[in-house]
Amino acid sequence: MRSEAMQRLDALVGRWRASMHEAWFLPEPDVENAGIVVVDWWSDAFVTFHWHADGADLQMVCGHSGADNSYHALYHDERGTDRLFAMTFDGATWRTDYQLVLERVAA
């Protein structure tokens, strides 16, 4: 059964055009990285993000901690890089500690 906090993330499920910039972990933070992100449910507990950008495949799993009422995103890419990001979602805006813009792709 999905928690109320996780149910809010259902608004993110779908296919998105994405761009990322000003991220502290990018080799060139001022360069925009664009791609397609597919967001889907993994069981009722997590939301997965599969990002295809510039020949790279990136993955992120997002979940919620009821203990401190916070969302977290665990990231992994093909280089073997793993990171944990804090995130917020208010039902309309998803934020992490880097600039990621999502625009829904028409069905």
PDB file of N, CA and C in Angstrom:
ATOM      1  N   MET A   1       0.842  -1.185   0.000  1.00  0.00           N
ATOM      2  CA  MET A   1       0.000   0.000   0.000  1.00  0.00           C
ATOM      3  C   MET A   1       0.885   1.246   0.000  1.00  0.00           C
ATOM      4  N   ARG A   2       0.606   2.173  -0.896  1.00  0.00           N
ATOM      5  CA  ARG A   2       1.372   3.415  -0.971  1.00  0.00           C
ATOM      6  C   ARG A   2       1.007   4.342   0.175  1.00  0.00           C
ATOM      7  N   SER A   3       2.033   4.973   0.724  1.00  0.00           N
ATOM      8  CA  SER A   3       1.783   5.998   1.725  1.00  0.00           C
ATOM      9  C   SER A   3       1.244   7.240   1.017  1.00  0.00           C
ATOM     10  N   GLU A   4       0.638   8.127   1.765  1.00  0.00           N
ATOM     11  CA  GLU A   4       0.117   9.371   1.196  1.00  0.00           C
ATOM     12  C   GLU A   4       1.247  10.185   0.569  1.00  0.00           C
ATOM     13  N   ALA A   5       2.397  10.215   1.230  1.00  0.00           N
ATOM     14  CA  ALA A   5       3.546  10.962   0.706  1.00  0.00           C
ATOM     15  C   ALA A   5       4.014  10.393  -0.626  1.00  0.00           C
ATOM     16  N   MET A   6       4.059   9.070  -0.744  1.00  0.00           N
ATOM     17  CA  MET A   6       4.482   8.466  -2.003  1.00  0.00           C
ATOM     18  C   MET A   6       3.417   8.632  -3.081  1.00  0.00           C
ATOM     19  N   GLN A   7       2.151   8.593  -2.722  1.00  0.00           N
ATOM     20  CA  GLN A   7       1.085   8.763  -3.700  1.00  0.00           C
ATOM     21  C   GLN A   7       1.200  10.114  -4.405  1.00  0.00           C
ATOM     22  N   ARG A   8       1.690  11.141  -3.701  1.00  0.00           N
ATOM     23  CA  ARG A   8       1.877  12.458  -4.325  1.00  0.00           C
ATOM     24  C   ARG A   8       2.835  12.382  -5.517  1.00  0.00           C
ATOM     25  N   LEU A   9       3.810  11.451  -5.465  1.00  0.00           N
ATOM     26  CA  LEU A   9       4.785  11.330  -6.550  1.00  0.00           C
ATOM     27  C   LEU A   9       4.181  10.758  -7.826  1.00  0.00           C
ATOM     28  N   ASP A  10       2.950  10.269  -7.756  1.00  0.00           N
ATOM     29  CA  ASP A  10       2.285   9.742  -8.947  1.00  0.00           C
ATOM     30  C   ASP A  10       2.200  10.805 -10.041  1.00  0.00           C
ATOM     31  N   ALA A  11       2.193  12.072  -9.668  1.00  0.00           N
ATOM     32  CA  ALA A  11       2.151  13.164 -10.643  1.00  0.00           C
ATOM     33  C   ALA A  11       3.403  13.184 -11.516  1.00  0.00           C
ATOM     34  N   LEU A  12       4.487  12.564 -11.069  1.00  0.00           N
ATOM     35  CA  LEU A  12       5.730  12.537 -11.834  1.00  0.00           C
ATOM     36  C   LEU A  12       5.805  11.372 -12.827  1.00  0.00           C
ATOM     37  N   VAL A  13       4.932  10.393 -12.693  1.00  0.00           N
ATOM     38  CA  VAL A  13       4.985   9.197 -13.541  1.00  0.00           C
ATOM     39  C   VAL A  13       4.669   9.577 -14.987  1.00  0.00           C
ATOM     40  N   GLY A  14       5.536   9.142 -15.894  1.00  0.00           N
ATOM     41  CA  GLY A  14       5.355   9.438 -17.309  1.00  0.00           C
ATOM     42  C   GLY A  14       6.685   9.645 -17.994  1.00  0.00           C
ATOM     43  N   ARG A  15       6.620  10.239 -19.160  1.00  0.00           N
ATOM     44  CA  ARG A  15       7.815  10.489 -19.982  1.00  0.00           C
ATOM     45  C   ARG A  15       8.043  11.995 -20.027  1.00  0.00           C
ATOM     46  N   TRP A  16       9.285  12.421 -19.786  1.00  0.00           N
ATOM     47  CA  TRP A  16       9.627  13.831 -19.664  1.00  0.00           C
ATOM     48  C   TRP A  16      10.850  14.186 -20.499  1.00  0.00           C
ATOM     49  N   ARG A  17      10.866  15.395 -21.038  1.00  0.00           N
ATOM     50  CA  ARG A  17      12.098  15.997 -21.538  1.00  0.00           C
ATOM     51  C   ARG A  17      12.759  16.606 -20.319  1.00  0.00           C
ATOM     52  N   ALA A  18      14.052  16.411 -20.189  1.00  0.00           N
ATOM     53  CA  ALA A  18      14.732  16.900 -18.993  1.00  0.00           C
ATOM     54  C   ALA A  18      15.993  17.657 -19.373  1.00  0.00           C
ATOM     55  N   SER A  19      16.311  18.639 -18.560  1.00  0.00           N
ATOM     56  CA  SER A  19      17.595  19.321 -18.702  1.00  0.00           C
ATOM     57  C   SER A  19      18.153  19.549 -17.307  1.00  0.00           C
ATOM     58  N   MET A  20      19.461  19.409 -17.212  1.00  0.00           N
ATOM     59  CA  MET A  20      20.122  19.571 -15.922  1.00  0.00           C
ATOM     60  C   MET A  20      21.321  20.494 -16.127  1.00  0.00           C
ATOM     61  N   HIS A  21      21.495  21.407 -15.182  1.00  0.00           N
ATOM     62  CA  HIS A  21      22.648  22.300 -15.210  1.00  0.00           C
ATOM     63  C   HIS A  21      22.912  22.766 -13.794  1.00  0.00           C
ATOM     64  N   GLU A  22      24.042  23.443 -13.615  1.00  0.00           N
ATOM     65  CA  GLU A  22      24.440  23.969 -12.304  1.00  0.00           C
ATOM     66  C   GLU A  22      24.502  22.882 -11.236  1.00  0.00           C
ATOM     67  N   ALA A  23      24.821  21.659 -11.639  1.00  0.00           N
ATOM     68  CA  ALA A  23      24.954  20.566 -10.680  1.00  0.00           C
ATOM     69  C   ALA A  23      26.415  20.473 -10.251  1.00  0.00           C
ATOM     70  N   TRP A  24      26.650  20.435  -8.977  1.00  0.00           N
ATOM     71  CA  TRP A  24      28.018  20.426  -8.437  1.00  0.00           C
ATOM     72  C   TRP A  24      28.835  19.240  -8.913  1.00  0.00           C
ATOM     73  N   PHE A  25      28.183  18.158  -9.335  1.00  0.00           N
ATOM     74  CA  PHE A  25      28.900  16.939  -9.716  1.00  0.00           C
ATOM     75  C   PHE A  25      29.199  16.851 -11.216  1.00  0.00           C
ATOM     76  N   LEU A  26      28.703  17.789 -12.005  1.00  0.00           N
ATOM     77  CA  LEU A  26      28.968  17.761 -13.445  1.00  0.00           C
ATOM     78  C   LEU A  26      30.361  18.291 -13.744  1.00  0.00           C
ATOM     79  N   PRO A  27      31.039  17.720 -14.760  1.00  0.00           N
ATOM     80  CA  PRO A  27      32.372  18.214 -15.120  1.00  0.00           C
ATOM     81  C   PRO A  27      32.352  19.688 -15.526  1.00  0.00           C
ATOM     82  N   GLU A  28      31.276  20.093 -16.214  1.00  0.00           N
ATOM     83  CA  GLU A  28      31.100  21.486 -16.622  1.00  0.00           C
ATOM     84  C   GLU A  28      29.717  21.940 -16.163  1.00  0.00           C
ATOM     85  N   PRO A  29      29.602  22.445 -14.916  1.00  0.00           N
ATOM     86  CA  PRO A  29      28.277  22.771 -14.349  1.00  0.00           C
ATOM     87  C   PRO A  29      27.452  23.765 -15.152  1.00  0.00           C
ATOM     88  N   ASP A  30      28.099  24.665 -15.914  1.00  0.00           N
ATOM     89  CA  ASP A  30      27.337  25.666 -16.655  1.00  0.00           C
ATOM     90  C   ASP A  30      26.817  25.147 -17.994  1.00  0.00           C
ATOM     91  N   VAL A  31      27.179  23.917 -18.378  1.00  0.00           N
ATOM     92  CA  VAL A  31      26.694  23.313 -19.616  1.00  0.00           C
ATOM     93  C   VAL A  31      25.409  22.545 -19.327  1.00  0.00           C
ATOM     94  N   GLU A  32      24.383  22.788 -20.135  1.00  0.00           N
ATOM     95  CA  GLU A  32      23.107  22.096 -19.950  1.00  0.00           C
ATOM     96  C   GLU A  32      23.170  20.689 -20.535  1.00  0.00           C
ATOM     97  N   ASN A  33      22.746  19.703 -19.754  1.00  0.00           N
ATOM     98  CA  ASN A  33      22.658  18.312 -20.194  1.00  0.00           C
ATOM     99  C   ASN A  33      21.191  17.983 -20.400  1.00  0.00           C
ATOM    100  N   ALA A  34      20.825  17.620 -21.618  1.00  0.00           N
ATOM    101  CA  ALA A  34      19.416  17.358 -21.935  1.00  0.00           C
ATOM    102  C   ALA A  34      19.207  15.888 -22.253  1.00  0.00           C
ATOM    103  N   GLY A  35      17.993  15.418 -22.036  1.00  0.00           N
ATOM    104  CA  GLY A  35      17.674  14.035 -22.350  1.00  0.00           C
ATOM    105  C   GLY A  35      16.212  13.734 -22.101  1.00  0.00           C
ATOM    106  N   ILE A  36      15.893  12.457 -22.095  1.00  0.00           N
ATOM    107  CA  ILE A  36      14.539  11.977 -21.835  1.00  0.00           C
ATOM    108  C   ILE A  36      14.561  11.201 -20.522  1.00  0.00           C
ATOM    109  N   VAL A  37      13.582  11.453 -19.673  1.00  0.00           N
ATOM    110  CA  VAL A  37      13.438  10.744 -18.405  1.00  0.00           C
ATOM    111  C   VAL A  37      12.109  10.000 -18.420  1.00  0.00           C
ATOM    112  N   VAL A  38      12.152   8.723 -18.070  1.00  0.00           N
ATOM    113  CA  VAL A  38      10.945   7.923 -17.919  1.00  0.00           C
ATOM    114  C   VAL A  38      10.798   7.623 -16.431  1.00  0.00           C
ATOM    115  N   VAL A  39       9.657   8.014 -15.876  1.00  0.00           N
ATOM    116  CA  VAL A  39       9.391   7.844 -14.449  1.00  0.00           C
ATOM    117  C   VAL A  39       8.291   6.808 -14.291  1.00  0.00           C
ATOM    118  N   ASP A  40       8.507   5.845 -13.396  1.00  0.00           N
ATOM    119  CA  ASP A  40       7.537   4.778 -13.199  1.00  0.00           C
ATOM    120  C   ASP A  40       7.584   4.303 -11.756  1.00  0.00           C
ATOM    121  N   TRP A  41       6.578   3.549 -11.377  1.00  0.00           N
ATOM    122  CA  TRP A  41       6.512   2.962 -10.037  1.00  0.00           C
ATOM    123  C   TRP A  41       7.317   1.669  -9.980  1.00  0.00           C
ATOM    124  N   TRP A  42       7.965   1.456  -8.865  1.00  0.00           N
ATOM    125  CA  TRP A  42       8.592   0.179  -8.541  1.00  0.00           C
ATOM    126  C   TRP A  42       7.885  -0.292  -7.285  1.00  0.00           C
ATOM    127  N   SER A  43       7.018  -1.258  -7.451  1.00  0.00           N
ATOM    128  CA  SER A  43       6.137  -1.688  -6.372  1.00  0.00           C
ATOM    129  C   SER A  43       5.311  -0.475  -5.940  1.00  0.00           C
ATOM    130  N   ASP A  44       4.861  -0.436  -4.710  1.00  0.00           N
ATOM    131  CA  ASP A  44       4.147   0.745  -4.202  1.00  0.00           C
ATOM    132  C   ASP A  44       5.057   1.620  -3.366  1.00  0.00           C
ATOM    133  N   ALA A  45       6.323   1.240  -3.272  1.00  0.00           N
ATOM    134  CA  ALA A  45       7.213   1.903  -2.323  1.00  0.00           C
ATOM    135  C   ALA A  45       8.131   2.949  -2.931  1.00  0.00           C
ATOM    136  N   PHE A  46       8.440   2.853  -4.230  1.00  0.00           N
ATOM    137  CA  PHE A  46       9.449   3.725  -4.828  1.00  0.00           C
ATOM    138  C   PHE A  46       9.013   4.202  -6.206  1.00  0.00           C
ATOM    139  N   VAL A  47       9.604   5.312  -6.625  1.00  0.00           N
ATOM    140  CA  VAL A  47       9.448   5.818  -7.975  1.00  0.00           C
ATOM    141  C   VAL A  47      10.826   5.761  -8.618  1.00  0.00           C
ATOM    142  N   THR A  48      10.902   5.211  -9.827  1.00  0.00           N
ATOM    143  CA  THR A  48      12.178   5.118 -10.518  1.00  0.00           C
ATOM    144  C   THR A  48      12.264   6.156 -11.631  1.00  0.00           C
ATOM    145  N   PHE A  49      13.459   6.680 -11.822  1.00  0.00           N
ATOM    146  CA  PHE A  49      13.752   7.618 -12.899  1.00  0.00           C
ATOM    147  C   PHE A  49      14.828   6.976 -13.762  1.00  0.00           C
ATOM    148  N   HIS A  50      14.555   6.826 -15.058  1.00  0.00           N
ATOM    149  CA  HIS A  50      15.544   6.329 -16.011  1.00  0.00           C
ATOM    150  C   HIS A  50      15.808   7.459 -16.998  1.00  0.00           C
ATOM    151  N   TRP A  51      17.009   7.982 -16.957  1.00  0.00           N
ATOM    152  CA  TRP A  51      17.391   9.138 -17.757  1.00  0.00           C
ATOM    153  C   TRP A  51      18.304   8.682 -18.880  1.00  0.00           C
ATOM    154  N   HIS A  52      17.957   9.038 -20.115  1.00  0.00           N
ATOM    155  CA  HIS A  52      18.775   8.755 -21.286  1.00  0.00           C
ATOM    156  C   HIS A  52      19.216  10.098 -21.846  1.00  0.00           C
ATOM    157  N   ALA A  53      20.507  10.415 -21.671  1.00  0.00           N
ATOM    158  CA  ALA A  53      21.012  11.720 -22.096  1.00  0.00           C
ATOM    159  C   ALA A  53      22.418  11.589 -22.658  1.00  0.00           C
ATOM    160  N   ASP A  54      22.639  12.179 -23.802  1.00  0.00           N
ATOM    161  CA  ASP A  54      23.982  12.241 -24.389  1.00  0.00           C
ATOM    162  C   ASP A  54      24.698  10.896 -24.365  1.00  0.00           C
ATOM    163  N   GLY A  55      23.984   9.826 -24.710  1.00  0.00           N
ATOM    164  CA  GLY A  55      24.575   8.505 -24.761  1.00  0.00           C
ATOM    165  C   GLY A  55      24.775   7.844 -23.414  1.00  0.00           C
ATOM    166  N   ALA A  56      24.325   8.463 -22.344  1.00  0.00           N
ATOM    167  CA  ALA A  56      24.494   7.900 -20.999  1.00  0.00           C
ATOM    168  C   ALA A  56      23.142   7.457 -20.453  1.00  0.00           C
ATOM    169  N   ASP A  57      23.162   6.431 -19.631  1.00  0.00           N
ATOM    170  CA  ASP A  57      21.964   5.966 -18.943  1.00  0.00           C
ATOM    171  C   ASP A  57      22.154   6.172 -17.449  1.00  0.00           C
ATOM    172  N   LEU A  58      21.293   6.962 -16.867  1.00  0.00           N
ATOM    173  CA  LEU A  58      21.350   7.278 -15.447  1.00  0.00           C
ATOM    174  C   LEU A  58      20.087   6.747 -14.790  1.00  0.00           C
ATOM    175  N   GLN A  59      20.206   6.331 -13.545  1.00  0.00           N
ATOM    176  CA  GLN A  59      19.050   5.803 -12.832  1.00  0.00           C
ATOM    177  C   GLN A  59      18.958   6.426 -11.451  1.00  0.00           C
ATOM    178  N   MET A  60      17.729   6.605 -11.000  1.00  0.00           N
ATOM    179  CA  MET A  60      17.496   7.140  -9.673  1.00  0.00           C
ATOM    180  C   MET A  60      16.244   6.475  -9.106  1.00  0.00           C
ATOM    181  N   VAL A  61      16.282   6.169  -7.835  1.00  0.00           N
ATOM    182  CA  VAL A  61      15.139   5.605  -7.125  1.00  0.00           C
ATOM    183  C   VAL A  61      14.772   6.592  -6.024  1.00  0.00           C
ATOM    184  N   CYS A  62      13.508   6.983  -5.975  1.00  0.00           N
ATOM    185  CA  CYS A  62      13.062   7.958  -4.986  1.00  0.00           C
ATOM    186  C   CYS A  62      12.104   7.304  -4.011  1.00  0.00           C
ATOM    187  N   GLY A  63      12.253   7.672  -2.766  1.00  0.00           N
ATOM    188  CA  GLY A  63      11.387   7.153  -1.726  1.00  0.00           C
ATOM    189  C   GLY A  63      11.164   8.190  -0.648  1.00  0.00           C
ATOM    190  N   HIS A  64      10.389   7.810   0.347  1.00  0.00           N
ATOM    191  CA  HIS A  64      10.025   8.713   1.427  1.00  0.00           C
ATOM    192  C   HIS A  64      10.335   8.072   2.772  1.00  0.00           C
ATOM    193  N   SER A  65      10.853   8.867   3.682  1.00  0.00           N
ATOM    194  CA  SER A  65      11.104   8.409   5.046  1.00  0.00           C
ATOM    195  C   SER A  65      10.037   8.990   5.959  1.00  0.00           C
ATOM    196  N   GLY A  66       9.221   8.111   6.521  1.00  0.00           N
ATOM    197  CA  GLY A  66       8.203   8.573   7.456  1.00  0.00           C
ATOM    198  C   GLY A  66       8.804   9.048   8.771  1.00  0.00           C
ATOM    199  N   ALA A  67       9.996   8.563   9.088  1.00  0.00           N
ATOM    200  CA  ALA A  67      10.643   8.934  10.356  1.00  0.00           C
ATOM    201  C   ALA A  67      10.913  10.431  10.447  1.00  0.00           C
ATOM    202  N   ASP A  68      11.350  11.029   9.334  1.00  0.00           N
ATOM    203  CA  ASP A  68      11.610  12.474   9.352  1.00  0.00           C
ATOM    204  C   ASP A  68      10.808  13.219   8.286  1.00  0.00           C
ATOM    205  N   ASN A  69       9.815  12.541   7.689  1.00  0.00           N
ATOM    206  CA  ASN A  69       8.926  13.132   6.689  1.00  0.00           C
ATOM    207  C   ASN A  69       9.710  13.808   5.560  1.00  0.00           C
ATOM    208  N   SER A  70      10.640  13.049   4.961  1.00  0.00           N
ATOM    209  CA  SER A  70      11.457  13.620   3.898  1.00  0.00           C
ATOM    210  C   SER A  70      11.595  12.630   2.734  1.00  0.00           C
ATOM    211  N   TYR A  71      11.773  13.196   1.546  1.00  0.00           N
ATOM    212  CA  TYR A  71      12.016  12.398   0.348  1.00  0.00           C
ATOM    213  C   TYR A  71      13.524  12.296   0.119  1.00  0.00           C
ATOM    214  N   HIS A  72      13.950  11.179  -0.477  1.00  0.00           N
ATOM    215  CA  HIS A  72      15.357  10.977  -0.814  1.00  0.00           C
ATOM    216  C   HIS A  72      15.450  10.318  -2.181  1.00  0.00           C
ATOM    217  N   ALA A  73      16.516  10.633  -2.894  1.00  0.00           N
ATOM    218  CA  ALA A  73      16.762  10.047  -4.211  1.00  0.00           C
ATOM    219  C   ALA A  73      18.137   9.399  -4.203  1.00  0.00           C
ATOM    220  N   LEU A  74      18.187   8.115  -4.537  1.00  0.00           N
ATOM    221  CA  LEU A  74      19.439   7.385  -4.648  1.00  0.00           C
ATOM    222  C   LEU A  74      19.760   7.255  -6.133  1.00  0.00           C
ATOM    223  N   TYR A  75      20.926   7.772  -6.521  1.00  0.00           N
ATOM    224  CA  TYR A  75      21.325   7.884  -7.921  1.00  0.00           C
ATOM    225  C   TYR A  75      22.430   6.888  -8.250  1.00  0.00           C
ATOM    226  N   HIS A  76      22.403   6.385  -9.490  1.00  0.00           N
ATOM    227  CA  HIS A  76      23.471   5.524  -9.990  1.00  0.00           C
ATOM    228  C   HIS A  76      23.616   5.748 -11.492  1.00  0.00           C
ATOM    229  N   ASP A  77      24.863   5.723 -11.992  1.00  0.00           N
ATOM    230  CA  ASP A  77      25.056   5.814 -13.439  1.00  0.00           C
ATOM    231  C   ASP A  77      26.017   4.738 -13.916  1.00  0.00           C
ATOM    232  N   GLU A  78      26.217   4.683 -15.232  1.00  0.00           N
ATOM    233  CA  GLU A  78      27.008   3.617 -15.844  1.00  0.00           C
ATOM    234  C   GLU A  78      28.486   3.660 -15.471  1.00  0.00           C
ATOM    235  N   ARG A  79      28.942   4.758 -14.875  1.00  0.00           N
ATOM    236  CA  ARG A  79      30.334   4.841 -14.423  1.00  0.00           C
ATOM    237  C   ARG A  79      30.526   4.158 -13.072  1.00  0.00           C
ATOM    238  N   GLY A  80      29.409   3.751 -12.461  1.00  0.00           N
ATOM    239  CA  GLY A  80      29.483   3.175 -11.123  1.00  0.00           C
ATOM    240  C   GLY A  80      29.381   4.223 -10.031  1.00  0.00           C
ATOM    241  N   THR A  81      28.984   5.431 -10.403  1.00  0.00           N
ATOM    242  CA  THR A  81      28.840   6.521  -9.445  1.00  0.00           C
ATOM    243  C   THR A  81      27.515   6.382  -8.712  1.00  0.00           C
ATOM    244  N   ASP A  82      27.559   6.490  -7.398  1.00  0.00           N
ATOM    245  CA  ASP A  82      26.362   6.441  -6.551  1.00  0.00           C
ATOM    246  C   ASP A  82      26.296   7.709  -5.723  1.00  0.00           C
ATOM    247  N   ARG A  83      25.099   8.273  -5.600  1.00  0.00           N
ATOM    248  CA  ARG A  83      24.916   9.476  -4.784  1.00  0.00           C
ATOM    249  C   ARG A  83      23.549   9.436  -4.128  1.00  0.00           C
ATOM    250  N   LEU A  84      23.449  10.091  -2.991  1.00  0.00           N
ATOM    251  CA  LEU A  84      22.181  10.256  -2.294  1.00  0.00           C
ATOM    252  C   LEU A  84      21.844  11.738  -2.282  1.00  0.00           C
ATOM    253  N   PHE A  85      20.637  12.075  -2.767  1.00  0.00           N
ATOM    254  CA  PHE A  85      20.192  13.464  -2.817  1.00  0.00           C
ATOM    255  C   PHE A  85      18.958  13.640  -1.948  1.00  0.00           C
ATOM    256  N   ALA A  86      18.918  14.758  -1.262  1.00  0.00           N
ATOM    257  CA  ALA A  86      17.679  15.166  -0.598  1.00  0.00           C
ATOM    258  C   ALA A  86      16.781  15.746  -1.682  1.00  0.00           C
ATOM    259  N   MET A  87      15.487  15.556  -1.561  1.00  0.00           N
ATOM    260  CA  MET A  87      14.560  16.130  -2.525  1.00  0.00           C
ATOM    261  C   MET A  87      13.283  16.538  -1.817  1.00  0.00           C
ATOM    262  N   THR A  88      12.555  17.426  -2.438  1.00  0.00           N
ATOM    263  CA  THR A  88      11.240  17.806  -1.939  1.00  0.00           C
ATOM    264  C   THR A  88      10.258  17.717  -3.095  1.00  0.00           C
ATOM    265  N   PHE A  89       9.008  17.501  -2.767  1.00  0.00           N
ATOM    266  CA  PHE A  89       7.943  17.512  -3.757  1.00  0.00           C
ATOM    267  C   PHE A  89       6.686  17.993  -3.061  1.00  0.00           C
ATOM    268  N   ASP A  90       6.108  19.078  -3.577  1.00  0.00           N
ATOM    269  CA  ASP A  90       4.929  19.662  -2.937  1.00  0.00           C
ATOM    270  C   ASP A  90       3.644  19.370  -3.710  1.00  0.00           C
ATOM    271  N   GLY A  91       3.713  18.424  -4.638  1.00  0.00           N
ATOM    272  CA  GLY A  91       2.550  18.101  -5.457  1.00  0.00           C
ATOM    273  C   GLY A  91       2.605  18.759  -6.815  1.00  0.00           C
ATOM    274  N   ALA A  92       3.446  19.792  -6.952  1.00  0.00           N
ATOM    275  CA  ALA A  92       3.585  20.480  -8.222  1.00  0.00           C
ATOM    276  C   ALA A  92       5.049  20.665  -8.619  1.00  0.00           C
ATOM    277  N   THR A  93       5.908  20.893  -7.656  1.00  0.00           N
ATOM    278  CA  THR A  93       7.317  21.173  -7.930  1.00  0.00           C
ATOM    279  C   THR A  93       8.204  20.153  -7.260  1.00  0.00           C
ATOM    280  N   TRP A  94       9.102  19.562  -8.052  1.00  0.00           N
ATOM    281  CA  TRP A  94      10.074  18.607  -7.544  1.00  0.00           C
ATOM    282  C   TRP A  94      11.418  19.310  -7.499  1.00  0.00           C
ATOM    283  N   ARG A  95      12.092  19.269  -6.366  1.00  0.00           N
ATOM    284  CA  ARG A  95      13.379  19.946  -6.220  1.00  0.00           C
ATOM    285  C   ARG A  95      14.407  19.002  -5.610  1.00  0.00           C
ATOM    286  N   THR A  96      15.629  19.130  -6.112  1.00  0.00           N
ATOM    287  CA  THR A  96      16.772  18.451  -5.520  1.00  0.00           C
ATOM    288  C   THR A  96      17.828  19.524  -5.274  1.00  0.00           C
ATOM    289  N   ASP A  97      19.000  19.111  -4.826  1.00  0.00           N
ATOM    290  CA  ASP A  97      20.037  20.115  -4.584  1.00  0.00           C
ATOM    291  C   ASP A  97      20.862  20.382  -5.843  1.00  0.00           C
ATOM    292  N   TYR A  98      20.267  20.218  -7.011  1.00  0.00           N
ATOM    293  CA  TYR A  98      20.842  20.634  -8.286  1.00  0.00           C
ATOM    294  C   TYR A  98      19.686  21.034  -9.193  1.00  0.00           C
ATOM    295  N   GLN A  99      19.982  21.700 -10.282  1.00  0.00           N
ATOM    296  CA  GLN A  99      18.951  22.199 -11.181  1.00  0.00           C
ATOM    297  C   GLN A  99      18.539  21.139 -12.200  1.00  0.00           C
ATOM    298  N   LEU A 100      17.352  20.602 -12.056  1.00  0.00           N
ATOM    299  CA  LEU A 100      16.789  19.649 -13.016  1.00  0.00           C
ATOM    300  C   LEU A 100      15.409  20.152 -13.396  1.00  0.00           C
ATOM    301  N   VAL A 101      15.193  20.321 -14.692  1.00  0.00           N
ATOM    302  CA  VAL A 101      13.918  20.802 -15.201  1.00  0.00           C
ATOM    303  C   VAL A 101      13.261  19.680 -15.984  1.00  0.00           C
ATOM    304  N   LEU A 102      11.996  19.388 -15.670  1.00  0.00           N
ATOM    305  CA  LEU A 102      11.243  18.352 -16.376  1.00  0.00           C
ATOM    306  C   LEU A 102      10.082  18.989 -17.122  1.00  0.00           C
ATOM    307  N   GLU A 103       9.879  18.563 -18.376  1.00  0.00           N
ATOM    308  CA  GLU A 103       8.749  19.004 -19.183  1.00  0.00           C
ATOM    309  C   GLU A 103       8.085  17.765 -19.757  1.00  0.00           C
ATOM    310  N   ARG A 104       6.822  17.553 -19.455  1.00  0.00           N
ATOM    311  CA  ARG A 104       6.132  16.327 -19.871  1.00  0.00           C
ATOM    312  C   ARG A 104       6.092  16.223 -21.400  1.00  0.00           C
ATOM    313  N   VAL A 105       6.373  15.019 -21.886  1.00  0.00           N
ATOM    314  CA  VAL A 105       6.295  14.724 -23.316  1.00  0.00           C
ATOM    315  C   VAL A 105       4.865  14.301 -23.612  1.00  0.00           C
ATOM    316  N   ALA A 106       4.285  14.885 -24.651  1.00  0.00           N
ATOM    317  CA  ALA A 106       2.901  14.567 -25.012  1.00  0.00           C
ATOM    318  C   ALA A 106       2.769  13.087 -25.354  1.00  0.00           C
ATOM    319  N   ALA A 107       1.669  12.487 -24.921  1.00  0.00           N
ATOM    320  CA  ALA A 107       1.430  11.057 -25.172  1.00  0.00           C
ATOM    321  C   ALA A 107       0.995  10.826 -26.585  1.00  0.00           C
TER     322      ALA A 107
END
